[in-house]
Amino acid sequence: MMGKKLKLIWGAFFLAEFGRTMYFIIVTWLLYSLTNDALYTGLLVSIGFIPSLIMNLIFGVIVDRMDRKYLTILANIINTMTIVLNCIAILVQAINPWIIIVTHMIIQLMGSLFRPAVQAFIAESFPKDLLPKVFSQSGSAAIVGGLSGASIGGILIGVTSGFMSMIVVAISFAIATISLTFVSREQVSSSIEVTQKSIATDLIEGFNYLKRNTFMFNLFGVMFVGQLVFHTSVAFLSVYTKEYLEQTVTVYGFLDASLSLGGVIAGLLGTWWWNKSANHISSHSLVVVSIGLLLVGLAPSLYIAFIGVFLIGLGTTWVRVLLQSIQQMVTDKAYHGRMSSYRMICNQGSVVISAPILGWVANSFGANGIYMALLLPVSFAMLIAIRQSRQKQFKKVAVRKTWLTSKS
């Protein structure tokens, strides 16, 4: 039963990320092709995150007080319907930049509901000693899905059309929804408690929990920068490919796949990297990210760009996934939804603020200038990571993780 449940979750993670990544490949290329203006790409990323940023606090409370399985299914159903409507707009030639941006807002909003809901769903559905393995393997399934979606999406839109590519995205979300409906619910029903507390009370309790666990702030700070680099790198990769490298959508798809491949390798080597770096996991990962940004920003050839993008995917995945695992391990189950939402507020807030600025950087200094500019927040995160490595609680968790993985 446990094995079947895990396989269904793998499938849902793979297909949801496959669809999400392919969708993003399609819309960023379509948007830049329609406008030929990097500022619109910045608006897509920035405005796209605003509804999520506003709703994250409420979503955290909703996840902590409602059925997590139903919430994950609901998010995927809305994603599927949104993509179908987008397909219709493309088919009748009514697609325009603002339809693309509104679609992106809905997809990002549902992502903000899906992620904390599915993480909490996993946390309550498996024994605690299996959680590191389950989170790692489901994360790897998502990364492989992203890799497949990026490479296939780039090829598909190059040889067919935006409409056909979007149909594949809709099918992926639909099958992911079906997979989630078959996940066993035995442990879920016993773990969700009915609460009569108000939303305001839940929010206050969540903030008080965060204040009592100041250790979370450094985690959020480093993950904040990891997400900023990751989302910005993906968002402006179409502009970088077309303007700086002067290549086609197929090359764009393979570049995005290279970034996802870095994520796959990071997942496979995650345990080794954690054991090797221990309490220096954040700073070592940020060094990898910095090298990748330098190579992409100064790339004298397409091959160097591929290596740089790969390293960005490698380093940001270690930052995002491994530190998120620490957060999940040290968080009480009753607060999983709210802590995940607070983390996403930090992550998405950074993108909302920075994306228009980086769009201006791309127009003024070239698309490669974006990747050079990202070295500034990475340097700031490095200072936080160095401080973090000296914290007793962080050391304790890193050593505990090493012990667990060495026994498995």
Coordinates of C-alpha atoms in Angstrom, one line a residue:
M1 CA 0.0 0.0 0.0
M2 CA 2.8 2.4 0.9
G3 CA 4.6 1.7 -2.3
K4 CA 1.5 2.2 -4.4
K5 CA 0.9 5.5 -2.7
L6 CA 4.4 6.7 -3.3
K7 CA 4.2 5.8 -7.0
L8 CA 1.0 7.8 -7.4
I9 CA 2.6 10.8 -5.7
W10 CA 5.7 10.4 -8.0
G11 CA 3.4 10.3 -11.0
A12 CA 1.4 13.4 -9.8
F13 CA 4.6 15.4 -9.1
F14 CA 6.2 14.3 -12.5
L15 CA 3.1 15.2 -14.6
A16 CA 2.3 18.5 -12.7
E17 CA 5.9 19.7 -13.1
F18 CA 6.0 18.4 -16.7
G19 CA 2.9 20.5 -17.5
R20 CA 4.1 23.5 -15.6
T21 CA 7.5 23.7 -17.2
M22 CA 6.2 23.1 -20.7
Y23 CA 3.6 25.8 -20.1
F24 CA 6.3 28.3 -19.0
I25 CA 8.5 27.4 -22.1
I26 CA 5.5 28.1 -24.4
V27 CA 4.2 31.3 -22.8
T28 CA 7.6 33.0 -22.4
W29 CA 8.5 32.3 -26.0
L30 CA 5.0 33.4 -27.3
L31 CA 5.1 36.5 -25.2
Y32 CA 8.5 37.6 -26.4
S33 CA 7.6 36.7 -30.0
L34 CA 4.4 38.8 -29.7
T35 CA 6.1 41.9 -28.1
N36 CA 9.8 41.6 -28.7
D37 CA 10.2 43.5 -25.4
A38 CA 11.9 42.1 -22.3
L39 CA 9.8 44.4 -20.1
Y40 CA 6.8 42.3 -20.8
T41 CA 8.7 39.2 -19.7
G42 CA 9.5 41.1 -16.4
L43 CA 5.8 42.0 -16.1
L44 CA 4.8 38.4 -16.7
V45 CA 6.9 37.2 -13.8
S46 CA 6.2 40.1 -11.5
I47 CA 2.5 40.5 -12.0
G48 CA 2.0 36.8 -12.2
F49 CA 3.2 36.4 -8.6
I50 CA 1.1 39.2 -7.1
P51 CA -2.1 37.2 -6.5
S52 CA -0.1 34.4 -4.9
L53 CA 1.8 36.9 -2.7
I54 CA -1.5 38.3 -1.5
M55 CA -3.2 34.9 -0.9
N56 CA -0.2 33.0 0.6
L57 CA -1.1 33.8 4.2
I58 CA -4.7 32.7 3.7
F59 CA -3.7 29.6 1.8
G60 CA -1.4 28.6 4.7
V61 CA -4.3 28.7 7.1
I62 CA -6.6 26.9 4.6
V63 CA -4.1 24.1 4.2
D64 CA -3.7 23.8 8.0
R65 CA -7.5 23.5 8.6
M66 CA -8.9 21.8 5.5
D67 CA -8.4 18.5 3.6
R68 CA -5.0 18.6 1.9
K69 CA -5.9 16.0 -0.7
Y70 CA -9.0 17.9 -1.9
L71 CA -6.9 21.1 -2.1
T72 CA -4.2 19.5 -4.3
I73 CA -6.9 18.1 -6.6
L74 CA -8.8 21.4 -6.7
A75 CA -5.6 23.3 -7.7
N76 CA -4.8 20.9 -10.5
I77 CA -8.4 21.0 -11.8
I78 CA -8.3 24.8 -12.0
N79 CA -4.9 24.6 -13.8
T80 CA -6.4 22.2 -16.3
M81 CA -9.4 24.5 -17.0
T82 CA -7.2 27.6 -17.3
I83 CA -5.0 26.0 -19.9
V84 CA -8.0 24.7 -21.9
L85 CA -9.3 28.3 -22.0
N86 CA -5.9 29.5 -23.1
C87 CA -5.9 26.9 -25.9
I88 CA -9.3 28.3 -27.1
A89 CA -7.8 31.8 -27.2
I90 CA -4.9 30.6 -29.3
L91 CA -7.2 28.6 -31.6
V92 CA -9.5 31.6 -32.3
Q93 CA -6.4 33.9 -32.6
A94 CA -7.5 36.0 -29.7
I95 CA -4.3 35.5 -27.7
N96 CA -2.5 38.7 -26.6
P97 CA 0.1 39.6 -23.9
W98 CA -2.6 40.4 -21.3
I99 CA -4.4 37.1 -21.7
I100 CA -1.0 35.4 -21.3
I101 CA -0.3 37.4 -18.1
V102 CA -3.7 36.7 -16.6
T103 CA -3.3 33.0 -17.3
H104 CA 0.0 33.1 -15.6
M105 CA -1.5 34.8 -12.6
I106 CA -4.0 31.9 -12.2
I107 CA -1.4 29.2 -12.7
Q108 CA 0.9 30.8 -10.2
L109 CA -1.9 31.2 -7.7
M110 CA -2.9 27.6 -7.9
G111 CA 0.8 26.7 -7.6
S112 CA 0.8 28.6 -4.3
L113 CA -2.1 26.4 -3.1
F114 CA -0.8 23.2 -4.5
R115 CA 2.7 23.3 -3.0
P116 CA 1.9 23.7 0.7
A117 CA -1.1 21.4 0.4
V118 CA 0.8 18.6 -1.2
Q119 CA 3.8 19.0 1.1
A120 CA 1.5 18.8 4.1
F121 CA -0.4 15.9 2.5
I122 CA 2.9 14.0 2.2
A123 CA 4.0 14.9 5.7
E124 CA 0.8 13.5 7.2
S125 CA 0.6 10.4 5.0
F126 CA 4.0 8.8 5.6
P127 CA 6.0 7.9 8.8
K128 CA 8.3 10.6 9.9
D129 CA 11.4 8.5 9.4
L130 CA 10.5 8.1 5.7
L131 CA 9.8 11.8 5.1
P132 CA 13.4 12.7 4.0
K133 CA 13.3 9.8 1.4
V134 CA 9.8 10.7 0.3
F135 CA 10.5 14.4 -0.1
S136 CA 13.7 13.7 -1.9
Q137 CA 12.2 11.1 -4.3
S138 CA 9.0 13.1 -5.0
G139 CA 11.2 16.2 -5.6
S140 CA 13.4 14.2 -8.0
A141 CA 10.2 13.1 -9.9
A142 CA 9.2 16.7 -10.2
I143 CA 12.7 17.7 -11.5
V144 CA 12.6 14.9 -14.1
G145 CA 9.2 16.1 -15.1
G146 CA 10.5 19.6 -15.4
L147 CA 13.5 18.3 -17.5
S148 CA 11.1 16.4 -19.8
G149 CA 8.7 19.3 -20.1
A150 CA 11.4 21.8 -20.9
S151 CA 13.1 19.7 -23.6
I152 CA 9.8 18.4 -25.2
G153 CA 8.1 21.8 -24.9
G154 CA 10.9 23.5 -26.8
I155 CA 10.9 20.9 -29.6
L156 CA 7.1 20.7 -29.7
I157 CA 6.5 24.4 -30.1
G158 CA 9.3 24.6 -32.7
V159 CA 7.8 21.8 -34.9
T160 CA 4.1 22.1 -34.3
S161 CA 2.3 25.1 -32.8
G162 CA 1.5 26.9 -29.5
F163 CA -2.0 25.4 -29.6
M164 CA -0.9 21.7 -29.8
S165 CA 1.8 22.4 -27.1
M166 CA -0.9 23.8 -24.8
I167 CA -3.1 20.7 -25.4
V168 CA -0.3 18.5 -24.1
V169 CA 0.0 20.8 -21.0
A170 CA -3.7 20.4 -20.3
I171 CA -3.5 16.6 -20.6
S172 CA -0.6 16.5 -18.2
F173 CA -2.4 18.5 -15.5
A174 CA -5.5 16.4 -16.0
I175 CA -3.7 13.1 -15.6
A176 CA -1.9 14.5 -12.5
T177 CA -5.3 15.3 -11.0
I178 CA -6.5 11.7 -11.7
S179 CA -3.3 10.3 -10.0
L180 CA -4.0 12.3 -6.9
T181 CA -7.5 11.0 -6.6
F182 CA -6.2 7.5 -6.2
V183 CA -3.8 8.3 -3.3
S184 CA -4.9 6.4 -0.2
R185 CA -6.5 8.5 2.5
E186 CA -6.3 6.2 5.5
Q187 CA -3.7 8.2 7.4
V188 CA -5.1 11.6 6.3
S189 CA -8.5 11.2 8.0
S190 CA -6.9 10.5 11.4
S191 CA -4.4 13.4 11.3
I192 CA -6.6 16.3 10.4
E193 CA -8.2 17.9 13.4
V194 CA -11.4 20.0 13.2
T195 CA -10.8 23.5 14.5
Q196 CA -13.2 26.2 15.5
K197 CA -10.5 28.9 15.6
S198 CA -10.8 32.0 13.4
I199 CA -8.5 32.6 10.5
A200 CA -7.1 35.6 12.3
T201 CA -6.3 33.4 15.3
D202 CA -4.5 30.9 13.1
L203 CA -2.5 33.7 11.5
I204 CA -1.5 35.1 14.8
E205 CA -0.5 31.6 16.1
G206 CA 1.6 31.1 12.9
F207 CA 3.4 34.4 13.4
N208 CA 4.1 33.5 17.0
Y209 CA 5.4 30.1 16.0
L210 CA 7.8 31.8 13.6
K211 CA 8.9 34.3 16.2
R212 CA 9.7 31.5 18.6
N213 CA 11.7 29.8 15.9
T214 CA 14.0 32.5 14.6
F215 CA 16.2 29.8 13.1
M216 CA 13.6 29.9 10.2
F217 CA 14.6 33.4 9.2
N218 CA 18.1 32.4 8.0
L219 CA 16.6 29.5 6.1
F220 CA 14.0 31.7 4.5
G221 CA 16.7 34.3 3.6
V222 CA 18.9 31.8 1.7
M223 CA 15.9 30.1 0.0
F224 CA 14.6 33.6 -0.9
V225 CA 17.8 34.2 -3.0
G226 CA 17.8 30.6 -4.4
Q227 CA 14.2 31.0 -5.7
L228 CA 15.0 34.5 -7.0
V229 CA 17.9 33.2 -9.1
F230 CA 16.0 30.1 -10.2
H231 CA 12.8 31.9 -11.3
T232 CA 14.6 34.8 -12.9
S233 CA 17.0 32.5 -14.8
V234 CA 14.0 30.5 -16.2
A235 CA 11.9 33.6 -16.9
F236 CA 14.5 35.5 -18.9
L237 CA 16.1 32.5 -20.6
S238 CA 13.9 33.0 -23.7
V239 CA 15.1 36.6 -24.0
Y240 CA 18.7 35.5 -23.4
T241 CA 18.4 32.8 -26.1
K242 CA 16.8 35.0 -28.7
E243 CA 18.7 38.2 -28.1
Y244 CA 22.1 37.3 -26.7
L245 CA 22.7 33.9 -28.2
E246 CA 20.6 34.5 -31.3
Q247 CA 19.2 31.0 -31.3
T248 CA 15.9 29.3 -31.9
V249 CA 13.1 28.1 -29.6
T250 CA 14.4 24.6 -29.8
V251 CA 17.8 25.7 -28.4
Y252 CA 15.8 27.6 -25.7
G253 CA 14.0 24.4 -24.8
F254 CA 17.3 22.5 -24.5
L255 CA 18.8 25.3 -22.4
D256 CA 15.9 25.1 -20.1
A257 CA 16.3 21.3 -20.1
S258 CA 19.9 21.8 -19.2
L259 CA 18.9 23.9 -16.2
S260 CA 16.4 21.1 -15.2
L261 CA 19.1 18.5 -15.8
G262 CA 21.2 20.3 -13.2
G263 CA 18.3 19.9 -10.9
V264 CA 18.1 16.2 -11.6
I265 CA 21.8 15.7 -10.9
A266 CA 21.3 17.8 -7.7
G267 CA 18.5 15.4 -6.6
L268 CA 20.6 12.3 -7.3
L269 CA 23.6 13.7 -5.5
G270 CA 21.7 15.5 -2.8
T271 CA 22.5 13.0 0.0
W272 CA 26.2 13.0 -1.0
W273 CA 26.3 16.8 -1.2
W274 CA 24.7 17.1 2.2
N275 CA 27.0 14.7 3.8
K276 CA 30.0 16.3 2.2
S277 CA 29.0 19.9 3.0
A278 CA 27.2 19.4 6.3
N279 CA 26.5 22.8 8.0
H280 CA 28.2 24.5 5.0
I281 CA 25.5 23.2 2.6
S282 CA 24.2 26.7 1.9
S283 CA 27.5 28.5 1.2
H284 CA 28.9 25.7 -0.9
S285 CA 25.7 25.5 -3.0
L286 CA 25.8 29.3 -3.5
V287 CA 29.4 29.1 -4.8
V288 CA 28.1 26.7 -7.5
V289 CA 25.3 29.2 -8.4
S290 CA 27.8 32.0 -8.6
I291 CA 30.0 30.2 -11.0
G292 CA 27.0 29.3 -13.2
L293 CA 25.8 33.0 -13.3
L294 CA 29.3 34.2 -14.3
L295 CA 29.5 31.6 -17.1
V296 CA 26.1 32.6 -18.5
G297 CA 26.7 36.3 -18.1
L298 CA 30.0 36.2 -19.9
A299 CA 29.4 33.2 -22.2
P300 CA 31.6 33.5 -25.3
S301 CA 29.8 30.5 -26.9
L302 CA 26.7 28.4 -26.7
Y303 CA 28.6 25.5 -25.0
I304 CA 29.7 27.7 -22.1
A305 CA 26.1 29.0 -21.8
F306 CA 24.9 25.4 -21.5
I307 CA 27.5 24.7 -18.7
G308 CA 26.5 27.8 -16.9
V309 CA 22.8 27.1 -17.0
F310 CA 23.4 23.6 -15.8
L311 CA 25.4 24.9 -12.8
I312 CA 22.6 27.3 -12.0
G313 CA 20.1 24.5 -11.9
L314 CA 22.5 22.3 -9.8
G315 CA 23.2 25.0 -7.2
T316 CA 19.7 26.5 -6.9
T317 CA 18.1 23.0 -6.5
W318 CA 20.5 22.2 -3.6
V319 CA 19.6 25.5 -2.0
R320 CA 15.8 25.1 -2.5
V321 CA 15.3 21.4 -1.9
L322 CA 17.7 20.6 0.8
L323 CA 17.0 23.7 2.9
Q324 CA 13.3 23.1 2.4
S325 CA 13.8 19.6 3.7
I326 CA 15.4 21.1 6.8
Q327 CA 12.4 23.4 7.2
Q328 CA 9.9 20.5 6.9
M329 CA 11.9 18.4 9.4
V330 CA 12.0 21.0 12.1
T331 CA 8.4 22.3 11.7
D332 CA 5.5 21.0 13.8
K333 CA 2.9 19.2 11.6
A334 CA 0.2 21.7 12.8
Y335 CA 2.2 24.5 11.2
H336 CA 3.4 23.0 7.9
G337 CA 0.9 24.9 5.7
R338 CA 1.6 28.3 7.3
M339 CA 5.4 27.9 7.3
S340 CA 5.3 26.8 3.7
S341 CA 3.2 29.9 2.9
Y342 CA 5.5 32.2 4.7
R343 CA 8.5 30.8 2.8
M344 CA 6.6 31.4 -0.5
I345 CA 5.8 34.9 0.5
C346 CA 9.5 35.6 0.8
N347 CA 10.3 33.8 -2.4
Q348 CA 7.6 35.3 -4.5
G349 CA 8.0 38.8 -3.0
S350 CA 11.6 38.8 -4.2
V351 CA 10.4 38.0 -7.8
V352 CA 7.6 40.5 -7.8
I353 CA 10.0 43.3 -6.8
S354 CA 13.0 42.3 -8.9
A355 CA 11.4 41.1 -12.2
P356 CA 10.5 44.5 -13.7
I357 CA 13.9 45.9 -12.6
L358 CA 15.7 43.0 -14.4
G359 CA 13.5 43.5 -17.4
W360 CA 14.8 47.1 -17.6
V361 CA 18.4 45.7 -17.1
A362 CA 17.8 43.4 -20.1
N363 CA 16.6 46.2 -22.3
S364 CA 19.4 48.6 -21.2
F365 CA 22.4 46.3 -20.9
G366 CA 21.5 43.1 -22.7
A367 CA 19.9 39.9 -21.5
N368 CA 23.2 38.6 -20.2
G369 CA 23.3 41.6 -17.8
I370 CA 20.5 40.0 -15.8
Y371 CA 22.7 37.0 -14.8
M372 CA 25.5 39.3 -13.8
A373 CA 23.1 41.4 -11.7
L374 CA 22.0 38.3 -9.9
L375 CA 25.4 38.0 -8.4
L376 CA 24.5 40.8 -6.0
P377 CA 21.7 39.0 -4.1
V378 CA 23.8 35.8 -4.2
S379 CA 26.6 37.6 -2.4
F380 CA 24.2 38.8 0.2
A381 CA 22.9 35.3 0.7
M382 CA 26.4 34.1 1.1
L383 CA 26.8 36.3 4.2
I384 CA 23.7 34.8 5.6
A385 CA 24.9 31.3 4.8
I386 CA 28.2 31.8 6.6
R387 CA 26.3 33.0 9.7
Q388 CA 23.9 30.1 9.4
S389 CA 26.7 27.6 9.3
R390 CA 27.8 28.7 12.8
Q391 CA 24.3 28.3 14.4
K392 CA 24.1 25.3 16.8
Q393 CA 20.6 24.4 15.7
F394 CA 21.6 24.3 12.0
K395 CA 24.6 22.2 12.8
K396 CA 22.4 19.8 14.8
V397 CA 20.0 19.3 11.9
A398 CA 22.8 18.9 9.4
V399 CA 24.4 16.2 11.5
R400 CA 21.1 14.5 12.1
K401 CA 20.4 14.4 8.4
T402 CA 23.8 12.9 7.7
W403 CA 23.1 10.2 10.3
L404 CA 19.7 9.4 8.8
T405 CA 20.9 9.1 5.2
S406 CA 23.9 7.1 6.1
K407 CA 21.6 4.5 7.7
S408 CA 19.2 4.3 4.8

